[in-house]
mmCIF file of C-alpha atoms in Angstrom:
data_model
loop_
_atom_site.group_PDB
_atom_site.id
_atom_site.type_symbol
_atom_site.label_atom_id
_atom_site.label_comp_id
_atom_site.label_asym_id
_atom_site.label_seq_id
_atom_site.Cartn_x
_atom_site.Cartn_y
_atom_site.Cartn_z
ATOM 1 C CA MET A 76 104.271 107.869 123.159
ATOM 2 C CA LYS A 77 101.294 108.280 120.416
ATOM 3 C CA LYS A 78 99.044 108.497 123.454
ATOM 4 C CA LEU A 79 101.130 111.082 125.019
ATOM 5 C CA GLU A 80 101.365 112.978 121.554
ATOM 6 C CA ARG A 81 97.679 112.938 121.324
ATOM 7 C CA LEU A 82 97.008 114.021 124.808
ATOM 8 C CA ALA A 83 99.267 117.235 124.491
ATOM 9 C CA ARG A 84 97.569 118.023 121.149
ATOM 10 C CA ARG A 85 94.260 117.785 123.100
ATOM 11 C CA ILE A 86 95.360 120.057 125.323
ATOM 12 C CA SER A 87 96.532 122.379 122.951
ATOM 13 C CA LEU A 88 93.107 122.363 121.269
ATOM 14 C CA ALA A 89 91.421 123.050 124.499
ATOM 15 C CA LEU A 90 93.599 126.233 125.102
ATOM 16 C CA LEU A 91 92.715 127.344 121.678
ATOM 17 C CA GLY A 92 88.978 126.941 122.397
ATOM 18 C CA LEU A 93 89.160 128.577 125.522
ATOM 19 C CA LEU A 94 90.798 131.630 123.946
ATOM 20 C CA ALA A 95 87.845 131.374 121.489
ATOM 21 C CA LEU A 96 85.548 131.366 124.179
ATOM 22 C CA THR A 97 83.660 128.610 122.414
ATOM 23 C CA SER A 98 85.333 125.282 122.522
ATOM 24 C CA CYS A 99 84.826 124.574 126.251
ATOM 25 C CA VAL A 100 80.948 125.181 126.236
ATOM 26 C CA SER A 101 78.129 122.540 125.085
ATOM 27 C CA GLN A 102 77.073 122.418 121.451
ATOM 28 C CA GLU A 103 73.621 123.906 122.439
ATOM 29 C CA GLU A 104 75.328 126.964 123.629
ATOM 30 C CA ARG A 105 77.643 127.669 120.920
ATOM 31 C CA PRO A 106 76.953 130.975 118.927
ATOM 32 C CA ASN A 107 75.920 131.057 115.580
ATOM 33 C CA THR A 108 79.056 132.687 113.995
ATOM 34 C CA PRO A 109 81.817 130.938 111.706
ATOM 35 C CA GLN A 110 83.990 130.013 114.719
ATOM 36 C CA GLY A 111 80.968 128.561 116.691
ATOM 37 C CA ASN A 112 79.775 126.644 113.582
ATOM 38 C CA PHE A 113 83.233 125.356 113.125
ATOM 39 C CA GLU A 114 83.710 124.273 116.606
ATOM 40 C CA ALA A 115 80.208 122.344 116.674
ATOM 41 C CA LEU A 116 81.110 120.644 113.786
ATOM 42 C CA TRP A 117 84.257 119.631 114.696
ATOM 43 C CA GLN A 118 83.460 118.303 118.115
ATOM 44 C CA ILE A 119 80.026 116.533 116.572
ATOM 45 C CA ILE A 120 82.588 114.671 114.472
ATOM 46 C CA ASP A 121 85.109 114.214 116.966
ATOM 47 C CA GLU A 122 82.636 112.503 119.283
ATOM 48 C CA HIS A 123 80.547 110.292 116.934
ATOM 49 C CA TYR A 124 82.280 109.450 113.765
ATOM 50 C CA CYS A 125 83.471 105.883 113.627
ATOM 51 C CA PHE A 126 86.305 105.320 111.254
ATOM 52 C CA PHE A 127 89.081 107.461 112.572
ATOM 53 C CA ASP A 128 91.397 104.635 113.394
ATOM 54 C CA TYR A 129 90.390 102.495 110.150
ATOM 55 C CA LYS A 130 91.295 105.434 108.030
ATOM 56 C CA ASP A 131 94.187 106.541 110.157
ATOM 57 C CA ILE A 132 92.882 110.386 110.217
ATOM 58 C CA ASP A 133 94.228 112.650 112.678
ATOM 59 C CA TRP A 134 91.239 114.448 113.490
ATOM 60 C CA ASP A 135 93.045 116.865 115.941
ATOM 61 C CA GLN A 136 95.575 118.070 113.028
ATOM 62 C CA VAL A 137 92.651 118.601 110.909
ATOM 63 C CA TYR A 138 91.197 121.050 113.539
ATOM 64 C CA LEU A 139 94.428 123.151 113.615
ATOM 65 C CA THR A 140 94.577 123.040 109.668
ATOM 66 C CA TYR A 141 91.040 124.204 109.302
ATOM 67 C CA ARG A 142 90.477 126.476 112.306
ATOM 68 C CA ALA A 143 93.275 128.773 110.428
ATOM 69 C CA ARG A 144 91.024 129.374 107.651
ATOM 70 C CA ILE A 145 87.919 130.584 109.765
ATOM 71 C CA ASN A 146 87.347 134.210 110.460
ATOM 72 C CA GLU A 147 84.336 136.300 111.783
ATOM 73 C CA LYS A 148 84.024 138.135 108.590
ATOM 74 C CA MET A 149 83.596 135.121 106.135
ATOM 75 C CA ASN A 150 80.148 134.810 104.422
ATOM 76 C CA ARG A 151 78.116 131.773 104.322
ATOM 77 C CA GLU A 152 79.466 130.515 101.383
ATOM 78 C CA GLN A 153 83.084 130.874 102.449
ATOM 79 C CA LEU A 154 82.134 129.161 105.878
ATOM 80 C CA PHE A 155 80.680 126.171 103.741
ATOM 81 C CA GLU A 156 83.514 125.606 101.659
ATOM 82 C CA VAL A 157 85.952 125.385 104.724
ATOM 83 C CA LEU A 158 83.417 122.964 106.560
ATOM 84 C CA THR A 159 83.039 120.770 103.376
ATOM 85 C CA ASP A 160 86.742 120.775 102.768
ATOM 86 C CA MET A 161 87.334 119.779 106.310
ATOM 87 C CA LEU A 162 84.758 116.991 106.439
ATOM 88 C CA SER A 163 86.156 115.734 102.922
ATOM 89 C CA GLU A 164 89.039 114.720 105.060
ATOM 90 C CA LEU A 165 86.883 111.880 106.145
ATOM 91 C CA ARG A 166 86.871 110.276 102.943
ATOM 92 C CA ASP A 167 83.283 108.939 103.240
ATOM 93 C CA GLY A 168 80.466 109.227 100.826
ATOM 94 C CA HIS A 169 78.118 109.066 103.997
ATOM 95 C CA VAL A 170 79.394 112.589 105.195
ATOM 96 C CA ASN A 171 77.365 115.190 103.950
ATOM 97 C CA LEU A 172 76.576 119.098 104.812
ATOM 98 C CA TYR A 173 73.234 120.167 103.770
ATOM 99 C CA THR A 174 72.314 123.947 103.643
ATOM 100 C CA ALA A 175 69.328 125.656 101.947
ATOM 101 C CA PHE A 176 71.504 126.846 99.161
ATOM 102 C CA ASP A 177 74.110 123.613 98.600
ATOM 103 C CA ASN A 178 74.759 120.062 99.772
ATOM 104 C CA GLY A 179 78.263 119.278 100.771
ATOM 105 C CA ARG A 180 79.403 115.995 99.579
ATOM 106 C CA TYR A 181 82.339 113.489 98.906
ATOM 107 C CA TRP A 182 81.933 111.424 95.658
ATOM 108 C CA HIS A 183 85.398 110.497 94.760
ATOM 109 C CA TRP A 184 84.615 106.859 95.906
ATOM 110 C CA HIS A 185 82.817 106.592 92.245
ATOM 111 C CA GLU A 186 83.817 109.819 90.363
ATOM 112 C CA ASP A 187 87.173 108.461 90.500
ATOM 113 C CA PHE A 188 86.600 105.247 88.475
ATOM 114 C CA PRO A 189 84.974 103.982 85.263
ATOM 115 C CA THR A 190 81.288 103.579 85.650
ATOM 116 C CA ASN A 191 80.883 100.267 84.167
ATOM 117 C CA PHE A 192 77.480 100.771 83.282
ATOM 118 C CA SER A 193 75.443 101.995 80.474
ATOM 119 C CA ASP A 194 71.622 103.215 80.372
ATOM 120 C CA THR A 195 71.978 103.021 76.438
ATOM 121 C CA LEU A 196 73.142 99.463 76.688
ATOM 122 C CA GLN A 197 70.723 98.319 79.341
ATOM 123 C CA ARG A 198 67.915 99.530 77.374
ATOM 124 C CA ARG A 199 68.744 96.935 74.755
ATOM 125 C CA TYR A 200 68.601 94.212 77.122
ATOM 126 C CA LEU A 201 65.278 95.403 78.783
ATOM 127 C CA GLY A 202 63.798 96.222 75.673
ATOM 128 C CA THR A 203 60.243 97.955 75.657
ATOM 129 C CA ASP A 204 58.140 95.283 76.985
ATOM 130 C CA TYR A 205 60.019 94.525 80.291
ATOM 131 C CA ARG A 206 57.895 94.090 83.531
ATOM 132 C CA ILE A 207 57.923 96.503 86.674
ATOM 133 C CA ALA A 208 57.499 94.981 90.062
ATOM 134 C CA GLY A 209 57.775 97.926 92.613
ATOM 135 C CA GLY A 210 61.409 98.954 92.227
ATOM 136 C CA LEU A 211 62.423 95.915 90.199
ATOM 137 C CA ARG A 212 62.436 96.135 86.159
ATOM 138 C CA TYR A 213 62.845 92.359 84.884
ATOM 139 C CA ARG A 214 62.385 90.288 81.853
ATOM 140 C CA ILE A 215 63.302 87.059 80.347
ATOM 141 C CA LEU A 216 66.542 87.093 77.797
ATOM 142 C CA ASP A 217 66.490 85.139 74.775
ATOM 143 C CA ASP A 218 68.873 82.276 76.191
ATOM 144 C CA ASN A 219 66.251 81.825 79.152
ATOM 145 C CA ILE A 220 67.986 83.775 81.613
ATOM 146 C CA GLY A 221 66.208 86.094 83.973
ATOM 147 C CA TYR A 222 67.514 89.533 84.000
ATOM 148 C CA VAL A 223 66.352 92.023 86.856
ATOM 149 C CA TYR A 224 67.508 95.566 87.707
ATOM 150 C CA TYR A 225 67.100 97.403 90.765
ATOM 151 C CA GLY A 226 68.368 100.822 90.729
ATOM 152 C CA SER A 227 67.829 102.095 94.072
ATOM 153 C CA PHE A 228 66.965 100.441 97.474
ATOM 154 C CA SER A 229 65.025 103.728 98.228
ATOM 155 C CA SER A 230 62.414 102.199 95.504
ATOM 156 C CA GLY A 231 60.094 100.091 97.637
ATOM 157 C CA ILE A 232 59.577 96.351 97.251
ATOM 158 C CA GLY A 233 56.507 94.501 98.488
ATOM 159 C CA GLU A 234 56.558 90.692 99.145
ATOM 160 C CA GLY A 235 53.979 90.569 96.388
ATOM 161 C CA ASN A 236 56.250 92.153 94.194
ATOM 162 C CA LEU A 237 59.029 89.660 94.719
ATOM 163 C CA ASP A 238 56.709 86.690 94.573
ATOM 164 C CA GLU A 239 55.960 87.798 90.907
ATOM 165 C CA VAL A 240 59.176 88.399 89.858
ATOM 166 C CA ILE A 241 60.398 84.785 90.987
ATOM 167 C CA GLN A 242 57.174 83.297 89.608
ATOM 168 C CA HIS A 243 57.761 84.726 86.308
ATOM 169 C CA LEU A 244 61.515 83.696 86.024
ATOM 170 C CA MET A 245 60.983 80.507 87.663
ATOM 171 C CA PHE A 246 61.523 78.345 84.412
ATOM 172 C CA CYS A 247 64.820 80.427 83.552
ATOM 173 C CA GLN A 248 68.168 78.604 84.241
ATOM 174 C CA GLY A 249 69.484 81.447 86.384
ATOM 175 C CA MET A 250 68.905 85.079 87.241
ATOM 176 C CA ILE A 251 70.982 88.034 86.555
ATOM 177 C CA LEU A 252 70.435 90.344 89.351
ATOM 178 C CA ASP A 253 72.009 93.883 88.345
ATOM 179 C CA ILE A 254 72.477 96.688 91.186
ATOM 180 C CA ARG A 255 74.955 98.724 89.137
ATOM 181 C CA SER A 256 74.863 102.088 90.162
ATOM 182 C CA ASN A 257 72.373 101.760 93.059
ATOM 183 C CA GLY A 258 73.453 104.303 95.682
ATOM 184 C CA GLY A 259 71.671 102.677 98.376
ATOM 185 C CA GLY A 260 68.489 103.546 100.087
ATOM 186 C CA ASP A 261 66.282 101.563 102.700
ATOM 187 C CA LEU A 262 68.058 98.805 104.474
ATOM 188 C CA THR A 263 65.105 96.896 104.930
ATOM 189 C CA ASN A 264 64.468 96.567 101.309
ATOM 190 C CA ALA A 265 68.042 94.998 100.965
ATOM 191 C CA GLU A 266 67.210 92.410 103.678
ATOM 192 C CA LYS A 267 63.853 91.755 102.311
ATOM 193 C CA LEU A 268 65.242 90.917 98.783
ATOM 194 C CA ALA A 269 68.257 89.003 100.230
ATOM 195 C CA ALA A 270 65.989 86.765 102.201
ATOM 196 C CA ARG A 271 64.479 85.421 99.026
ATOM 197 C CA PHE A 272 67.897 83.749 98.350
ATOM 198 C CA CYS A 273 68.453 82.339 101.659
ATOM 199 C CA ASN A 274 67.332 78.780 102.724
ATOM 200 C CA GLU A 275 68.415 79.000 106.590
ATOM 201 C CA LYS A 276 69.361 81.457 108.758
ATOM 202 C CA THR A 277 72.517 83.100 107.833
ATOM 203 C CA LEU A 278 75.330 85.187 109.507
ATOM 204 C CA VAL A 279 76.070 87.885 107.051
ATOM 205 C CA GLY A 280 78.168 90.490 109.262
ATOM 206 C CA TYR A 281 78.528 92.460 112.304
ATOM 207 C CA ILE A 282 77.495 95.970 113.581
ATOM 208 C CA GLN A 283 78.875 98.131 116.339
ATOM 209 C CA HIS A 284 77.227 101.091 118.031
ATOM 210 C CA LYS A 285 78.920 104.235 120.005
ATOM 211 C CA THR A 286 78.968 103.833 123.485
ATOM 212 C CA GLY A 287 81.185 107.183 124.352
ATOM 213 C CA LYS A 288 82.709 110.176 123.008
ATOM 214 C CA GLY A 289 86.245 108.385 122.412
ATOM 215 C CA HIS A 290 87.349 107.447 119.103
ATOM 216 C CA ASN A 291 87.380 103.859 120.081
ATOM 217 C CA ASP A 292 84.096 103.891 122.349
ATOM 218 C CA PHE A 293 82.067 101.027 120.625
ATOM 219 C CA SER A 294 79.933 98.003 121.806
ATOM 220 C CA ALA A 295 80.968 94.638 121.082
ATOM 221 C CA PRO A 296 80.247 93.177 117.836
ATOM 222 C CA GLU A 297 76.745 92.304 117.391
ATOM 223 C CA PRO A 298 75.894 89.518 114.773
ATOM 224 C CA GLN A 299 73.750 90.170 111.903
ATOM 225 C CA TYR A 300 71.580 87.586 110.192
ATOM 226 C CA ILE A 301 69.233 87.261 107.309
ATOM 227 C CA GLU A 302 66.334 84.866 107.652
ATOM 228 C CA PRO A 303 64.921 83.186 104.997
ATOM 229 C CA SER A 304 61.729 84.438 103.452
ATOM 230 C CA SER A 305 58.756 82.436 104.230
ATOM 231 C CA ASN A 306 57.400 83.340 100.647
ATOM 232 C CA LEU A 307 58.891 82.052 97.308
ATOM 233 C CA ARG A 308 62.634 81.905 97.624
ATOM 234 C CA TRP A 309 65.215 81.492 94.310
ATOM 235 C CA GLN A 310 67.004 78.367 94.421
ATOM 236 C CA LYS A 311 69.030 78.545 91.020
ATOM 237 C CA LYS A 312 72.062 80.248 90.007
ATOM 238 C CA VAL A 313 72.303 84.009 90.537
ATOM 239 C CA VAL A 314 75.184 86.531 89.163
ATOM 240 C CA LEU A 315 74.917 89.744 90.893
ATOM 241 C CA LEU A 316 76.370 92.565 88.878
ATOM 242 C CA THR A 317 78.186 95.307 90.753
ATOM 243 C CA ASN A 318 80.384 98.767 90.210
ATOM 244 C CA ARG A 319 81.578 101.640 91.953
ATOM 245 C CA GLY A 320 78.227 103.235 92.233
ATOM 246 C CA VAL A 321 77.194 100.597 94.562
ATOM 247 C CA TYR A 322 77.227 102.082 97.825
ATOM 248 C CA SER A 323 75.420 102.073 101.270
ATOM 249 C CA ALA A 324 72.497 99.886 101.493
ATOM 250 C CA ALA A 325 73.259 98.494 98.252
ATOM 251 C CA ASN A 326 76.941 97.728 99.634
ATOM 252 C CA GLU A 327 75.563 95.961 102.670
ATOM 253 C CA PHE A 328 73.202 93.938 100.205
ATOM 254 C CA THR A 329 76.460 92.613 98.315
ATOM 255 C CA THR A 330 77.861 91.749 101.692
ATOM 256 C CA TYR A 331 74.712 89.550 102.247
ATOM 257 C CA MET A 332 74.639 87.768 98.718
ATOM 258 C CA LYS A 333 78.261 86.980 98.966
ATOM 259 C CA ARG A 334 76.880 84.549 101.725
ATOM 260 C CA MET A 335 74.539 82.562 99.762
ATOM 261 C CA PRO A 336 76.022 79.938 98.009
ATOM 262 C CA GLN A 337 74.397 80.135 94.793
ATOM 263 C CA VAL A 338 75.315 83.806 94.106
ATOM 264 C CA THR A 339 78.404 84.900 92.111
ATOM 265 C CA VAL A 340 79.453 88.365 92.125
ATOM 266 C CA VAL A 341 80.549 90.053 88.615
ATOM 267 C CA GLY A 342 81.778 93.386 87.745
ATOM 268 C CA ASP A 343 83.567 96.136 89.593
ATOM 269 C CA GLN A 344 84.553 96.443 93.195
ATOM 270 C CA THR A 345 81.766 98.177 95.073
ATOM 271 C CA GLY A 346 81.778 101.942 96.095
ATOM 272 C CA GLY A 347 81.572 100.937 99.954
ATOM 273 C CA GLY A 348 79.645 103.087 102.567
ATOM 274 C CA SER A 349 79.596 100.500 105.474
ATOM 275 C CA GLY A 350 78.796 102.646 108.563
ATOM 276 C CA LEU A 351 75.045 103.543 109.141
ATOM 277 C CA PRO A 352 74.578 107.434 109.009
ATOM 278 C CA PHE A 353 73.677 109.737 111.962
ATOM 279 C CA THR A 354 72.341 113.207 111.713
ATOM 280 C CA ALA A 355 72.736 116.537 113.671
ATOM 281 C CA SER A 356 72.435 120.163 113.322
ATOM 282 C CA LEU A 357 74.795 123.180 113.766
ATOM 283 C CA PRO A 358 73.811 126.551 115.206
ATOM 284 C CA ASN A 359 73.085 128.060 111.974
ATOM 285 C CA GLY A 360 70.510 125.361 110.952
ATOM 286 C CA TRP A 361 72.774 123.338 108.676
ATOM 287 C CA THR A 362 72.554 119.650 109.162
ATOM 288 C CA VAL A 363 75.545 117.399 109.044
ATOM 289 C CA ARG A 364 75.190 113.375 108.178
ATOM 290 C CA PHE A 365 77.977 110.949 108.970
ATOM 291 C CA SER A 366 78.787 107.424 109.487
ATOM 292 C CA ALA A 367 78.442 106.647 113.332
ATOM 293 C CA CYS A 368 77.968 102.683 113.581
ATOM 294 C CA PRO A 369 80.524 100.590 111.905
ATOM 295 C CA SER A 370 79.562 97.343 110.141
ATOM 296 C CA TYR A 371 81.593 94.319 109.056
ATOM 297 C CA ASP A 372 81.237 91.368 106.849
ATOM 298 C CA ALA A 373 80.813 87.773 108.246
ATOM 299 C CA ASN A 374 84.604 87.539 108.690
ATOM 300 C CA HIS A 375 84.957 90.737 110.644
ATOM 301 C CA ASN A 376 86.255 92.512 107.549
ATOM 302 C CA GLN A 377 85.382 96.263 107.184
ATOM 303 C CA THR A 378 83.524 96.944 103.989
ATOM 304 C CA GLU A 379 83.799 100.849 104.203
ATOM 305 C CA PHE A 380 85.650 101.009 101.109
ATOM 306 C CA GLY A 381 83.960 98.382 98.977
ATOM 307 C CA ILE A 382 83.721 94.896 98.165
ATOM 308 C CA GLU A 383 85.538 92.821 95.780
ATOM 309 C CA PRO A 384 83.436 90.852 93.114
ATOM 310 C CA ASP A 385 84.164 87.321 92.584
ATOM 311 C CA TYR A 386 85.162 88.082 88.960
ATOM 312 C CA HIS A 387 86.685 91.415 87.927
ATOM 313 C CA VAL A 388 85.133 92.349 84.466
ATOM 314 C CA ALA A 389 84.867 95.960 83.004
ATOM 315 C CA LEU A 390 82.754 97.117 80.142
ATOM 316 C CA THR A 391 84.796 97.586 77.139
ATOM 317 C CA ASN A 392 84.725 100.296 74.171
ATOM 318 C CA ASP A 393 84.370 97.486 71.523
ATOM 319 C CA ASP A 394 81.661 95.706 73.077
ATOM 320 C CA PHE A 395 79.797 99.042 73.488
ATOM 321 C CA LEU A 396 80.118 99.731 69.978
ATOM 322 C CA ARG A 397 78.688 96.712 69.225
ATOM 323 C CA GLY A 398 75.590 97.130 71.312
ATOM 324 C CA LYS A 399 76.827 94.640 73.976
ATOM 325 C CA ASP A 400 77.254 94.970 77.927
ATOM 326 C CA THR A 401 80.670 93.022 78.644
ATOM 327 C CA ILE A 402 79.293 92.401 82.077
ATOM 328 C CA ILE A 403 75.893 91.137 81.334
ATOM 329 C CA GLU A 404 77.579 88.613 78.675
ATOM 330 C CA PHE A 405 80.089 87.504 81.062
ATOM 331 C CA ALA A 406 77.196 86.734 83.565
ATOM 332 C CA ARG A 407 75.205 84.930 80.880
ATOM 333 C CA THR A 408 78.397 82.902 79.943
ATOM 334 C CA LEU A 409 78.672 82.029 83.740
ATOM 335 C CA LEU A 410 74.943 80.962 84.062
ATOM 336 C CA ASN A 411 75.199 78.822 80.870
ATOM 337 C CA LYS A 412 78.008 76.854 82.664
ATOM 338 C CA LYS A 413 78.183 73.971 85.167
ATOM 339 C CA GLU A 414 80.227 75.872 87.744
ATOM 340 C CA THR A 415 80.140 79.768 88.776
ATOM 341 C CA LYS A 416 82.680 80.482 91.746
ATOM 342 C CA ASP A 417 85.029 77.835 91.262
ATOM 343 C CA ASP A 418 85.509 78.230 87.437
ATOM 344 C CA THR A 419 88.443 80.013 86.523
ATOM 345 C CA ASN A 420 88.670 78.934 82.853
ATOM 346 C CA LEU A 421 86.684 82.015 81.257
#
């Protein structure tokens, strides 16, 4: 029955497109008009976006809702508002509409939640004499625990950088790896860093690719592995700190690290963003970016809406007033114990 209803809606949409003289032509031939740009954007998403079923989105109904707001007399700001509102129905931080005057974005994946991260507090832990290796900031805390902060996977890290960090911290009893508020970046950096905590080829997840224009036209899941680095590798306990600001490549990195036996994840659920992004252009030159390739963890679970930590810990006001980071302190307590993931008596 649902298939018949969907087919009926498709026929109705096609008839509406014929009346508008735009919907049945190719994307390249659509006119640079409000209607033409709307139709182009809707079709691009319809044919390439990867989370319709997972998020239970009726994209045909979205068409009808937002088509009613389009008229040929609207200016660029009004068109931008309608298109951005339509894209927000996807509830996806990887979906952006880029123009010369503004960027359409969906940030509720982190804006609606506590940050659980404070620059002010972090400066107390890093001090002023911390070391810098590529995109990494690191030092040894006074209880002989190494603290490493990586704020963006867009910041490069070379193999030499990673060797230096591990060598400097090698006599520490454990490492805190803080990626809170890391919004992602280059997935190669995530893989490179994860390889330093890996001693054997490890299955970390799966990925699919679009094979057709249908909402469910995907390839079979392809396994993704992390290979151990041939350089120095960290063998001791690690606590990975996360919050809602952890997104995209940082979200993937969290997926990788949860597969490493010596790693415990502490903090808040990550923000998500598991789909690899794809870009396309509208007739007016605006660019849209969106999720096109779904990825999964090693148990075939979607991580689009985030990854749960092993321990949920929030930054408290009392600790903040005392100049303490609740999440870092919890991690230090874990690293001073014999067990991590299996210890529930904290």
